[in-house]
Short mmCIF file of C-alpha atoms in Angstrom, two decimals:
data_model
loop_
_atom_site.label_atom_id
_atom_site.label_comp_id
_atom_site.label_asym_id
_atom_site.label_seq_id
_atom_site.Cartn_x
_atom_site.Cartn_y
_atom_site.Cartn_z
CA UNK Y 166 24.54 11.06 15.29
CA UNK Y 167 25.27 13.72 12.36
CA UNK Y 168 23.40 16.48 12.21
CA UNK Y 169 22.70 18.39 8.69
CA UNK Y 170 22.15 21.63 7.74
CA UNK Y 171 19.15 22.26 6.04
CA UNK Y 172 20.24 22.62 2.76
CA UNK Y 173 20.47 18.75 1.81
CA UNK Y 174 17.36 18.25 3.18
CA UNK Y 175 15.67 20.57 0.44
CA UNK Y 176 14.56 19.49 -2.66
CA UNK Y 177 13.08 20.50 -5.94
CA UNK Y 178 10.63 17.83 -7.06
CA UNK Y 179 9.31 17.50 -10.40
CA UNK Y 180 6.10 15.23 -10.77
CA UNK Y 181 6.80 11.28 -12.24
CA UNK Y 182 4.82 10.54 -14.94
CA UNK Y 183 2.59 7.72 -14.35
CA UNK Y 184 4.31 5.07 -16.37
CA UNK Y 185 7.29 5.91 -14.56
CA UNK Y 186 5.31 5.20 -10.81
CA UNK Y 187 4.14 1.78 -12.36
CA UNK Y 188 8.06 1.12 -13.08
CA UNK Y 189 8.88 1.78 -9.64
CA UNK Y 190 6.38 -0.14 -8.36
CA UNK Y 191 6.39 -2.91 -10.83
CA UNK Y 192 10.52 -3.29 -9.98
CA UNK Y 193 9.49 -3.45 -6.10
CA UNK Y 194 7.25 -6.35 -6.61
CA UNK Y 195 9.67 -8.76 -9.08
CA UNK Y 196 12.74 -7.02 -6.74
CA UNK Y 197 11.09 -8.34 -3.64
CA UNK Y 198 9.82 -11.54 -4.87
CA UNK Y 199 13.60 -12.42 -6.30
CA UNK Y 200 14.93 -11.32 -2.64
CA UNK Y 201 11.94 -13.54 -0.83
CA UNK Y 202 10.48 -16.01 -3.71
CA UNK Y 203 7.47 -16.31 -1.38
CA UNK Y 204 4.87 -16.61 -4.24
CA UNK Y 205 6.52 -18.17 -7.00
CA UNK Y 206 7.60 -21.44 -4.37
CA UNK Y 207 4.17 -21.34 -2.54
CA UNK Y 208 2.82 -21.32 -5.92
CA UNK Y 209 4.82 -23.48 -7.75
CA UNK Y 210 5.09 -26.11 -5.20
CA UNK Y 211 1.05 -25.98 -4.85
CA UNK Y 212 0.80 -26.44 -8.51
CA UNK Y 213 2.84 -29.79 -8.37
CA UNK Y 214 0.70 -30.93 -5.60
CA UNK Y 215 -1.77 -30.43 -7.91
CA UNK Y 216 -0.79 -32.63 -10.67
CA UNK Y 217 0.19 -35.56 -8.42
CA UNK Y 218 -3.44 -35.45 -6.70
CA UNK Y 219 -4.52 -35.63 -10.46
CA UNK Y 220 -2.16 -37.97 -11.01
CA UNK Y 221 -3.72 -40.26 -8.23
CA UNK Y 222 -6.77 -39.37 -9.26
CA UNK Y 223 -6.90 -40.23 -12.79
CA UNK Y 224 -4.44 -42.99 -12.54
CA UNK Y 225 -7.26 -45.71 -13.22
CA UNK Y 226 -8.70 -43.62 -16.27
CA UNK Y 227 -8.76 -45.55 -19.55
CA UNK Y 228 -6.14 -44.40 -22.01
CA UNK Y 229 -7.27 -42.24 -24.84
CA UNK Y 230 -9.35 -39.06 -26.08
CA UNK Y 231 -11.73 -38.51 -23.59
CA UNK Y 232 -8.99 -37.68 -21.15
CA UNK Y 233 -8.04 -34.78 -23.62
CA UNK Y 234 -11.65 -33.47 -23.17
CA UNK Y 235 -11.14 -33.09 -19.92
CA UNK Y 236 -7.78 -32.24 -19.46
CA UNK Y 237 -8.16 -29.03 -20.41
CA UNK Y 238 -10.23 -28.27 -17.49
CA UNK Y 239 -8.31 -29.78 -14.70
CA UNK Y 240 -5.73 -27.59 -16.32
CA UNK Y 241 -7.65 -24.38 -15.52
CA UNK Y 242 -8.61 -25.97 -11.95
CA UNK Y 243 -4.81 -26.18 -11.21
CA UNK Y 244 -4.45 -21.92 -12.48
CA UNK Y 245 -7.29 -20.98 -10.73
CA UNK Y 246 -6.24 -22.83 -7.54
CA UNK Y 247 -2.66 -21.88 -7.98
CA UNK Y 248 -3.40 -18.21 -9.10
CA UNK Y 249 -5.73 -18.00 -5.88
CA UNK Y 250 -2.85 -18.75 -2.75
CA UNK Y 251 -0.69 -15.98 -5.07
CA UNK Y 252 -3.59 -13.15 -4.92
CA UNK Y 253 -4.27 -14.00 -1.42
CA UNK Y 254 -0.49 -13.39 -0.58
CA UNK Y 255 -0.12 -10.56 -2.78
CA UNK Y 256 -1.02 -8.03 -0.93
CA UNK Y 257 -0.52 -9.39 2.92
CA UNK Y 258 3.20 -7.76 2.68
CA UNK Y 259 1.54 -4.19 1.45
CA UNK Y 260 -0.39 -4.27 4.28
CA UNK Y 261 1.88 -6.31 7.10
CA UNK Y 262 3.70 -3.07 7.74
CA UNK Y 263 0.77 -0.30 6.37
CA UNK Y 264 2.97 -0.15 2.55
CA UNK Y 265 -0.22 0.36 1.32
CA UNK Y 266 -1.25 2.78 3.41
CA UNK Y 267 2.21 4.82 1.79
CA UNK Y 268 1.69 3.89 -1.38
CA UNK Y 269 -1.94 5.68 -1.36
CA UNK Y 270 0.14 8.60 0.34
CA UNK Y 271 2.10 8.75 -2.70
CA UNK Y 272 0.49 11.51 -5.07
CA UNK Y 273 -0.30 9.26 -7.71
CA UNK Y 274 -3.50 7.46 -9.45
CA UNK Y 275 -4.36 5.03 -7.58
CA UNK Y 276 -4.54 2.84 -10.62
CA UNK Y 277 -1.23 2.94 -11.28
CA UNK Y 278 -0.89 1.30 -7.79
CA UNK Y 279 -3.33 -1.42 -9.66
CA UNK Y 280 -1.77 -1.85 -12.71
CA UNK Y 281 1.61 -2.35 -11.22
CA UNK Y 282 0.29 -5.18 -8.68
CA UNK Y 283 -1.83 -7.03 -11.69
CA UNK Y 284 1.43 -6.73 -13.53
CA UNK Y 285 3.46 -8.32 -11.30
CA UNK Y 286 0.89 -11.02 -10.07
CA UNK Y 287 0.56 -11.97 -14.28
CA UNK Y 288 4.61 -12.07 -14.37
CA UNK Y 289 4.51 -14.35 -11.33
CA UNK Y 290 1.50 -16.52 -12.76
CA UNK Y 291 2.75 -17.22 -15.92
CA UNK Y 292 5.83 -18.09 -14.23
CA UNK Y 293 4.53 -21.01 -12.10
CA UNK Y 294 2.11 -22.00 -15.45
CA UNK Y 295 5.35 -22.01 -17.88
CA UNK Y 296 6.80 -24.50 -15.31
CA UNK Y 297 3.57 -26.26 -14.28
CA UNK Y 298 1.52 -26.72 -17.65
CA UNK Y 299 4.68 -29.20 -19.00
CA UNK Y 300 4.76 -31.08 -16.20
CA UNK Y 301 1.53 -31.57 -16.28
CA UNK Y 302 1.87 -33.12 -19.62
CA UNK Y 303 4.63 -35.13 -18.77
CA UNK Y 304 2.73 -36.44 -15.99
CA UNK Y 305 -0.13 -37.30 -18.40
CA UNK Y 306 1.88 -38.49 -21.29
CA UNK Y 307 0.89 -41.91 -21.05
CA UNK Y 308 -2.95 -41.35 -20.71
CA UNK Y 309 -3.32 -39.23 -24.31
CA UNK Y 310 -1.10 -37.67 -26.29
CA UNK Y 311 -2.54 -33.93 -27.12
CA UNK Y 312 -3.02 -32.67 -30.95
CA UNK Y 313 -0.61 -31.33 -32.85
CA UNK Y 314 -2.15 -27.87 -32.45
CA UNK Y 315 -1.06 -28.19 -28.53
CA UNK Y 316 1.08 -25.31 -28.71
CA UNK Y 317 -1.75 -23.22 -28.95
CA UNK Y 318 -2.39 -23.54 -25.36
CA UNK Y 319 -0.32 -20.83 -24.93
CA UNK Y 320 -2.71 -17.78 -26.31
CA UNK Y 321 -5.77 -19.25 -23.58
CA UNK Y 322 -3.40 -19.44 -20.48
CA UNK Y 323 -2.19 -16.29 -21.29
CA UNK Y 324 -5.67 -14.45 -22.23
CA UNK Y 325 -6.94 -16.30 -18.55
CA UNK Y 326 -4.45 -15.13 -17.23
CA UNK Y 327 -4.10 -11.50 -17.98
CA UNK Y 328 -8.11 -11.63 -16.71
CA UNK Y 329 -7.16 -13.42 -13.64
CA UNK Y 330 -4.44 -11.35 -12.42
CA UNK Y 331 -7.01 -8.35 -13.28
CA UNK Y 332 -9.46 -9.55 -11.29
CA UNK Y 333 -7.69 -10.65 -8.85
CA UNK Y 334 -5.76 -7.82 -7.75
CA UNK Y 335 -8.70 -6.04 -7.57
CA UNK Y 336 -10.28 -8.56 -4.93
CA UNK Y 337 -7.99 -9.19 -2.94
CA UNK Y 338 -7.38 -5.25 -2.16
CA UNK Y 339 -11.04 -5.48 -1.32
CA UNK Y 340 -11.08 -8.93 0.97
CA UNK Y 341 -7.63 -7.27 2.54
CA UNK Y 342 -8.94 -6.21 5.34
CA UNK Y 343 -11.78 -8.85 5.98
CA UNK Y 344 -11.87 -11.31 8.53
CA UNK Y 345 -11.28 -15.06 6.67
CA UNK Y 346 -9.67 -13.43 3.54
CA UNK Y 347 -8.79 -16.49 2.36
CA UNK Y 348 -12.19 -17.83 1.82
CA UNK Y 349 -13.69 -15.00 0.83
CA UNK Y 350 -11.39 -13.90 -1.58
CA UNK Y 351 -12.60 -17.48 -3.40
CA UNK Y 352 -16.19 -16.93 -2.72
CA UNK Y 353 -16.14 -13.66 -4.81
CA UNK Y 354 -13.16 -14.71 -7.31
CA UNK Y 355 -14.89 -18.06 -8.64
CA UNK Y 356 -18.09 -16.32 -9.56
CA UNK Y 357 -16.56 -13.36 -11.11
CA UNK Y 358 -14.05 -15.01 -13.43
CA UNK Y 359 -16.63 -17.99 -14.16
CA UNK Y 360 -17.42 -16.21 -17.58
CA UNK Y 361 -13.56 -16.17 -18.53
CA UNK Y 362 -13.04 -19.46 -17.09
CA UNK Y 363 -15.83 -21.49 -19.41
CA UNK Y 364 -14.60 -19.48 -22.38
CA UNK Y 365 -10.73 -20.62 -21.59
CA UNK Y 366 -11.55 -24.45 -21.37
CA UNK Y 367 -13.77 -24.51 -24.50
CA UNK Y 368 -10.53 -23.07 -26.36
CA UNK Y 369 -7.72 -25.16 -24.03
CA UNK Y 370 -10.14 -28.27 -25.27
CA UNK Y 371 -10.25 -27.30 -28.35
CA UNK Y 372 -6.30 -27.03 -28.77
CA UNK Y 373 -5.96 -30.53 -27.25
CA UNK Y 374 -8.31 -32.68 -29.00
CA UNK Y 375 -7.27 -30.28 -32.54
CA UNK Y 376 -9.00 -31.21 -35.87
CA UNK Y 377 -12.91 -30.59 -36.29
CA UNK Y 378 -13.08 -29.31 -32.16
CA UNK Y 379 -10.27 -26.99 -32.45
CA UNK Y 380 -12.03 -25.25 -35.91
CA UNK Y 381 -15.41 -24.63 -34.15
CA UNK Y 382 -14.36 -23.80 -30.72
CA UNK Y 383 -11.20 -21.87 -30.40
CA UNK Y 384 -11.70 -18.43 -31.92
CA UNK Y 385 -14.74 -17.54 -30.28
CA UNK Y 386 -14.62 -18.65 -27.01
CA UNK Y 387 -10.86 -17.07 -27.14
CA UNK Y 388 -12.11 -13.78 -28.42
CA UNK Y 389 -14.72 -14.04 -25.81
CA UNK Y 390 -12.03 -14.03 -23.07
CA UNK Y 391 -10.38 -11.68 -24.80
CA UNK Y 392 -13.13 -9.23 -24.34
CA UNK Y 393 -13.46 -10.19 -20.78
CA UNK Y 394 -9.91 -9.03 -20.24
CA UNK Y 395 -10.63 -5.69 -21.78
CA UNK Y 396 -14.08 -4.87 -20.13
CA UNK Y 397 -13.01 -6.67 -16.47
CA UNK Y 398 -9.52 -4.73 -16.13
CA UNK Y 399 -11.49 -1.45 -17.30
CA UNK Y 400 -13.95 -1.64 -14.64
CA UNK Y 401 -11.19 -3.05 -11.98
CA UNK Y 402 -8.85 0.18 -13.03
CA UNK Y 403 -11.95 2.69 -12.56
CA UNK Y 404 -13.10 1.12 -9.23
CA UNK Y 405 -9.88 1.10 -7.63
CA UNK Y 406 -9.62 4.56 -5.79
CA UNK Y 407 -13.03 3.99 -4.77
CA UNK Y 408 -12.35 0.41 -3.42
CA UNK Y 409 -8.54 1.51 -1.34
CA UNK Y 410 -10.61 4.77 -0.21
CA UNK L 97 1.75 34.76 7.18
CA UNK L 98 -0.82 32.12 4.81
CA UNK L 99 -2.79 29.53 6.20
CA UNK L 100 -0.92 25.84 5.91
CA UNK L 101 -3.73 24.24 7.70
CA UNK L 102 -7.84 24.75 7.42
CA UNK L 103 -9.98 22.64 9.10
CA UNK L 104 -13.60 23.59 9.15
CA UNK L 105 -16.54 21.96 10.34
CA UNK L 106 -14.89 18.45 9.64
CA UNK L 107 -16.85 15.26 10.95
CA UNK L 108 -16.19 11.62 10.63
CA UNK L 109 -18.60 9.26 11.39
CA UNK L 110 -18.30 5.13 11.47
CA UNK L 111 -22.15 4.02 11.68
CA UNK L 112 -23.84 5.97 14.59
CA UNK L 113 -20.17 6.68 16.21
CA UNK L 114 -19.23 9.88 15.92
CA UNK L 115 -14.99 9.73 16.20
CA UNK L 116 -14.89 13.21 15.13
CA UNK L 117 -17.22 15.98 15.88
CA UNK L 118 -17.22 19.87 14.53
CA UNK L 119 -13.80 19.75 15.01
CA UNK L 120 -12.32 23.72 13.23
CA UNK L 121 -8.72 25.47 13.65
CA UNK L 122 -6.22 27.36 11.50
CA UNK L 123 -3.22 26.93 11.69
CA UNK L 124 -0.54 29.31 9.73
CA UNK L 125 2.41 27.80 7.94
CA UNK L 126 5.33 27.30 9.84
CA UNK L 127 3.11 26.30 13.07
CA UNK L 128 3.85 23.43 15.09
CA UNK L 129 0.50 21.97 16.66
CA UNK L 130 0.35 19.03 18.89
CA UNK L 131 -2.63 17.28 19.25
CA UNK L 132 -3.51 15.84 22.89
CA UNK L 133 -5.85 13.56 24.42
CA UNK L 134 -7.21 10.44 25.41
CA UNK L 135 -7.03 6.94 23.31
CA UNK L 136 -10.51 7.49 21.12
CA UNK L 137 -10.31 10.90 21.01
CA UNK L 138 -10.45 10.96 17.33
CA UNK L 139 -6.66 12.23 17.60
CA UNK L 140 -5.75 9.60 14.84
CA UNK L 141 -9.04 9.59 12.66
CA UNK L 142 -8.29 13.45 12.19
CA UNK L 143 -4.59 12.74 11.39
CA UNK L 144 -6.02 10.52 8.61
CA UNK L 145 -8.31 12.94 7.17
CA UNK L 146 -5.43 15.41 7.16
CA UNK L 147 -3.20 12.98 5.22
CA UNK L 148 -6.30 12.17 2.85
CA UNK L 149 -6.35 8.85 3.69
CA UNK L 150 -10.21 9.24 4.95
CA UNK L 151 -12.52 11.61 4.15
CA UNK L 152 -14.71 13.68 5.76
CA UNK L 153 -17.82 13.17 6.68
CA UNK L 154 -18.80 16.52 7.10
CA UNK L 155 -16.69 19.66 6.68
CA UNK L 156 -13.73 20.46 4.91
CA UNK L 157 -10.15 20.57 4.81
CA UNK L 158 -7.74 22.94 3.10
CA UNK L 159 -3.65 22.27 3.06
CA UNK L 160 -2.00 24.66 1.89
CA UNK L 161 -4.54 26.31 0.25
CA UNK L 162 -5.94 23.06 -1.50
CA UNK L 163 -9.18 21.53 -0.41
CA UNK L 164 -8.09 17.81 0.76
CA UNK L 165 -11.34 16.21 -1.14
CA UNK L 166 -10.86 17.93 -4.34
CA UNK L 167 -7.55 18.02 -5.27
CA UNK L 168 -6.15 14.80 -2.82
CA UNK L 169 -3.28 13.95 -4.83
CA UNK L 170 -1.84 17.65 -4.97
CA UNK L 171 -2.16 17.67 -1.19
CA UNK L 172 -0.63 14.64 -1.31
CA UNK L 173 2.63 15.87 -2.93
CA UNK L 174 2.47 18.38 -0.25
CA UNK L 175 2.52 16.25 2.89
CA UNK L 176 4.17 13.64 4.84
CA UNK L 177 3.69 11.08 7.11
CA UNK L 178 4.62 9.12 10.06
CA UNK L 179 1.92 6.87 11.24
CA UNK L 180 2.06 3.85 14.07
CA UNK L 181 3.02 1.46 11.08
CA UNK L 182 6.54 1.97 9.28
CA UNK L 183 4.98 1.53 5.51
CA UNK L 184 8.28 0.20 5.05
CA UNK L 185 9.25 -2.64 3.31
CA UNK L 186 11.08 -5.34 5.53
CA UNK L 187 12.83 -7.29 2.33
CA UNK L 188 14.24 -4.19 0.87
CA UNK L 189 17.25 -2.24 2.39
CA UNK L 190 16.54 1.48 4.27
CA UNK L 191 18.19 2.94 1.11
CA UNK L 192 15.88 1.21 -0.95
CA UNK L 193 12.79 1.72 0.58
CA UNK L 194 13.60 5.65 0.56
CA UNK L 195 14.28 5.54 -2.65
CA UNK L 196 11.45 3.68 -3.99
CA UNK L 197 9.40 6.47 -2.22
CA UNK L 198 11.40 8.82 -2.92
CA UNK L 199 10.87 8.11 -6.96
CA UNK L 200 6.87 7.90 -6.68
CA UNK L 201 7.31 11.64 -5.46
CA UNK L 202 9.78 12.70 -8.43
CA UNK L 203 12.25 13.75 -6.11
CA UNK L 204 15.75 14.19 -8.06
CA UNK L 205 18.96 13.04 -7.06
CA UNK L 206 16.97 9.92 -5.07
CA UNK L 207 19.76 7.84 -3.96
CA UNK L 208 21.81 11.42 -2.64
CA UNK L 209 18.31 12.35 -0.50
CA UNK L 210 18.16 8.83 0.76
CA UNK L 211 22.01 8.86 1.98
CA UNK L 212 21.75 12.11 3.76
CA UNK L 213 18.39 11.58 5.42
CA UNK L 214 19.50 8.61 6.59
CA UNK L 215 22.52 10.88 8.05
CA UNK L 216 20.05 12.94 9.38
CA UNK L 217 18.17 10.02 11.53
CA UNK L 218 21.58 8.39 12.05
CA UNK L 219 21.26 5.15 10.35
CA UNK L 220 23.72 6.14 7.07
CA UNK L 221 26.14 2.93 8.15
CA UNK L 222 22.80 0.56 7.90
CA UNK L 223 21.17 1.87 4.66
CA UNK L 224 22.10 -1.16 2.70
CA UNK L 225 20.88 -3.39 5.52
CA UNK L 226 16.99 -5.03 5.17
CA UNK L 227 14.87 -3.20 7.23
CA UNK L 228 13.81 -6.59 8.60
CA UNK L 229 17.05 -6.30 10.60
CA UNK L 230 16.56 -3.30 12.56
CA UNK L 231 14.80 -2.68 16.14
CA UNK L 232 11.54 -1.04 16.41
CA UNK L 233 13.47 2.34 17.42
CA UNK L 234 15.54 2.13 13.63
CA UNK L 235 12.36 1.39 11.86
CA UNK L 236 10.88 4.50 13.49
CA UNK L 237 13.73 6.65 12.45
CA UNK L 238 13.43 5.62 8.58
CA UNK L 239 9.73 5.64 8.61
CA UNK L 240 10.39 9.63 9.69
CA UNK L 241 13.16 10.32 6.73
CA UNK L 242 11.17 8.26 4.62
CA UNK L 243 8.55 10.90 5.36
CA UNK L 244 11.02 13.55 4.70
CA UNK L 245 12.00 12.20 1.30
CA UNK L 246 9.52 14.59 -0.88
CA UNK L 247 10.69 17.72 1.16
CA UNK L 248 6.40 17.85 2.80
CA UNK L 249 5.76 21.82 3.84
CA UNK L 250 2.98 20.42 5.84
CA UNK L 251 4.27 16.88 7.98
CA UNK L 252 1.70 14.61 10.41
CA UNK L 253 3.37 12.94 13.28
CA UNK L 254 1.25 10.39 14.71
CA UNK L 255 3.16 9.15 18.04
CA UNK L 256 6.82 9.65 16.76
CA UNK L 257 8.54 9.09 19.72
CA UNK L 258 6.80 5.55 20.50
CA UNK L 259 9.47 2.70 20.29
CA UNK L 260 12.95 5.55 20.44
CA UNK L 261 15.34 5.11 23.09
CA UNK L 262 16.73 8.25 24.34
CA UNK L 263 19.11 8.45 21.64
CA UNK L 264 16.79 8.41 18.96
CA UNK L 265 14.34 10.92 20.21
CA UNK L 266 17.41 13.03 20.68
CA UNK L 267 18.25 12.20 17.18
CA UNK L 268 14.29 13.04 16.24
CA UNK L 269 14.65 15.94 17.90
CA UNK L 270 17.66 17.28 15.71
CA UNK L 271 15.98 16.25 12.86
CA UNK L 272 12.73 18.37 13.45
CA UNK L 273 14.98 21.23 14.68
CA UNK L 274 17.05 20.90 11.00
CA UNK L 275 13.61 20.77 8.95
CA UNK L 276 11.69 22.91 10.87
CA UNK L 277 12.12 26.22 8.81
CA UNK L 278 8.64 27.29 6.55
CA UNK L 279 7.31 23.65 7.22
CA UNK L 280 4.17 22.81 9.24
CA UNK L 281 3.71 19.98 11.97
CA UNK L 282 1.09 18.31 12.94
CA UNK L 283 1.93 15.69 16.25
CA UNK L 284 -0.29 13.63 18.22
CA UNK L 285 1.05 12.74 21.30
CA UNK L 286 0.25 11.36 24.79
CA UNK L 287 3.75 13.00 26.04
CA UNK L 288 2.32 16.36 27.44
CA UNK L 289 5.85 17.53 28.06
CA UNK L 290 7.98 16.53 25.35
CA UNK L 291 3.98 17.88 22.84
CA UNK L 292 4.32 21.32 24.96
CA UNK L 293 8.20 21.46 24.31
CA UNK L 294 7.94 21.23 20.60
CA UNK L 295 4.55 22.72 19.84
CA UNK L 296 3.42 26.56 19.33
CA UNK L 297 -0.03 25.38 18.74
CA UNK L 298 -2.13 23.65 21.25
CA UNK L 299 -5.11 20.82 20.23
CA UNK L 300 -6.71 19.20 23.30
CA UNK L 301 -9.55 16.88 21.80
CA UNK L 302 -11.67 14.54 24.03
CA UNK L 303 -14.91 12.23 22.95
CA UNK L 304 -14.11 13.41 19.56
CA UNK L 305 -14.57 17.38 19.95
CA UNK L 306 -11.68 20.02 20.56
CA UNK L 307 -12.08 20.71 24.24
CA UNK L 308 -9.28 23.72 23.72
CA UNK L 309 -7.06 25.12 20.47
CA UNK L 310 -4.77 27.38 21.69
CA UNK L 311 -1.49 28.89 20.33
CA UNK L 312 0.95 27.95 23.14
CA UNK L 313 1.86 30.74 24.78
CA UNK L 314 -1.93 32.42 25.14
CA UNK L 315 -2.65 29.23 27.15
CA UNK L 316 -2.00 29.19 30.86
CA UNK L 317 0.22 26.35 31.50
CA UNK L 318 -1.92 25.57 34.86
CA UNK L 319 -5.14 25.87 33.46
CA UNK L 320 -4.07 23.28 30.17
CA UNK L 321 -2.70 20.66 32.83
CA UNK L 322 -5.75 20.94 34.64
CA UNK L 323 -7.44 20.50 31.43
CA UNK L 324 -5.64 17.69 29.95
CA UNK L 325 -5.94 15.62 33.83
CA UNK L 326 -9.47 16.24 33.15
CA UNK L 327 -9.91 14.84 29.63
CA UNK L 328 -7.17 11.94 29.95
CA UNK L 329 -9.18 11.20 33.41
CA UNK L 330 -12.80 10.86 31.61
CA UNK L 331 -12.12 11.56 27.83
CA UNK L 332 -12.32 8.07 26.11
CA UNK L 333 -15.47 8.12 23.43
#
């Protein structure tokens, strides 16, 4: 054992801004998840299993456009699904060995603590969807080809997204410490995003089928969402010292 | 000599349970108080309110001046804390965890203070080493430099010595020897002699109340045994 004096022991400390707490907290989560890739396999694997049970499922539809009116909800079942065995797993490490408990020992805002883990649960979704949402046309390409306005899928999944991983975060700190997590985190999470979740399909739909569907339902039901986002992660930011106290 | 601790008329109560009850004591800066008693004692729940991870129910708490409710986050900067979990990460190395804490603080020179605290607790040769690795004894002693990584002038103990062999609670014992100049302890402990060796300050707490609060050396030694056999014998809430 070496013993110290106590002059390295002293410090002078000079108080982080909070942009620079979300960094360090932000890094932890993609630093940890590169050293473990817990969620993005559990997530990405679950995703695939997804598809093929879609696969199986609509392997006796008839070929054509009605499949695109669907698709873009079976889509949104696979996020939701997916996005839900990430949130529940988010926060089981913070609290396996009480991290949480020294994170909310840290003098910080406690919002910063939920801005970093929305952050990092977004980075990790849109992971999994970047991988899983082309496979899952791949998998359908023989059922219906999708319009050539397609590409636009990109600005729902990532609006549904950004409110999922709001959302989220902020219930699974809450079902954390609850007996059958799992299921309750999905018994409050469904209702809650159901709002952002009908606005998302109507403008996923809308991108798939294109032409007169894609001019009367896109903007709207996108800038709904949109709005969701804003007001949802507002109310998740202010709650959270009251919800980890 | 100012006051590093306040505690005044502090309750906590879960439903109709009252864990702790009127509980008051001062305690000046540079004190060393160890907290005895029974399992349900409230030991722990007032170790939490200390830290500001619970409030009070009733009463209030000042650290170092600044009322714990108030102004939690300055308090916060003020304190730290070793607790029966590690709050360490067990995918990231001992150097990383510090230093990760160490940053949320805004302590300068991280990676230095993270090398030489983990000196200090003997575990410098293992600091790039994932703290899933180590025993329960080397998680202990990072979870205490981790608590030392802000520099606290007011630091909560809660068991310390549970899972050290005798070389790390002779290693602990260095440590708190090192740090222990114009800083303020607070231990709970079931270990009346190794709490009496270390403490000045005396908290004997039973069914949730303070059954004696003593500076050490006012207290017969005879009379606090007799005391403590009495409360560890019939104490539990």
């Amino acid at each position: 054992m070496s013993r110290t004096t106590d002059t390295p022991l002293k410090v002078e400390r000079k108080h982080p801004s909070s942009f620079s707490q979300y960094k360090v907290l932000l890094t932890k989560d993609l630093l940890r998840e590169v050293r473990t890739k817990e969620m993005l396999v559990s997530m990405g694997v679950y995703a695939l299993l997804v598809i093929v049970v879609f696969g199986v499922a609509l392997g006796f539809a008839a070929p054509g456009t009605d499949f695109l009116e669907v698709s873009g909800g079976l889509l949104w079942v696979m996020v939701v699904f997916t996005s839900l065995l990430g949130l529940n797993r988010s926060f089981s490490v913070e609290k396996e060995c009480g991290c949480l408990e020294g994170l909310l020992l840290a003098p910080m805002d406690r919002g910063v603590i939920f801005l970093a883990k929305a952050t990092s649960n977004l980075i990790f979704l849109l992971i999994v969807e970047v991988i899983a949402v082309p496979l899952f046309w791949l998998f359908f390409s023989s059922v219906a080809l999708p319009a050539e306005t397609a590409p636009l899928i990109a600005l729902p999944l990532l609006v549904g997204s950004v409110g999922i991983a709001g959302v989220g975060t902020l219930l699974s700190t809450i079902t954390t410490n609850v007996k059958g997590k799992d299921v309750m985190l999905a018994l409050l999470f469904i209702p809650v995003v159901f709002p952002l979740l009908y606005a998302c399909v109507a403008a996923t739909v809308a991108v798939l089928v294109g032409g007169d569907v894609m001019a009367e339902s896109f903007a709207t039901p996108l800038a709904l969402a949109a709005l969701y986002d804003v007001v949802m992660i507002l109310i998740s930011w202010f709650l959270y010292d009251f919800v980890v106290s | 000599m100012p006051d590093a601790i306040r505690v005044e008329g502090v309750c906590k109560t879960f439903g109709t349970r009252k864990a702790v009850d009127d509980i008051s004591f001062v305690l000046p800066e540079g004190a060393f108080l160890t907290i005895f008693g029974p399992n349900g004692a409230g030991k722990t729940t007032l170790l939490s309110m200390l830290s500001t991870l619970s409030r009070p129910s009733k009463g209030t708490i000042y650290i170092c001046g600044i009322d714990a409710k108030e102004e939690s986050e300055s308090v916060r900067a003020s304190i730290g804390v070793v607790s029966h979990s590690s709050m360490l990460y067990p995918d990231l190395t001992a150097e990383e965890n510090l230093v990760l804490y160490g940053r949320l603080y805004g302590v300068p020179d991280v990676k230095n203070r993270a090398v030489n605290l983990l000196d200090a607790v003997g575990l410098k040769h293992r600091r790039l080493d994932q703290v899933r690795t180590f025993s329960r004894g080397m998680i202990q002693r990072v979870s205490i430099a981790r608590a030392l990584m802000n520099d606290p002038r007011v630091v909560l103990f809660d068991e310390p010595y549970s899972g050290l062999d005798p070389h790390a609670t002779q290693v602990f014992d260095n440590l708190i020897s090192d740090v222990r100049k114009d800083r303020t302890f607070v231990m709970v402990s079931h270990d009346l002699k190794k709490g009496m060796q270390l403490a000045d300050h005396v908290l004997l707490m039973a069914r949730g109340r303070a059954v004696c609060f003593g500076r050490k050396d006012k207290l017969e030694p005879d009379e606090l045994n007799h005391l403590y056999e009495q409360t560890i014998g019939g104490g539990v809430a």
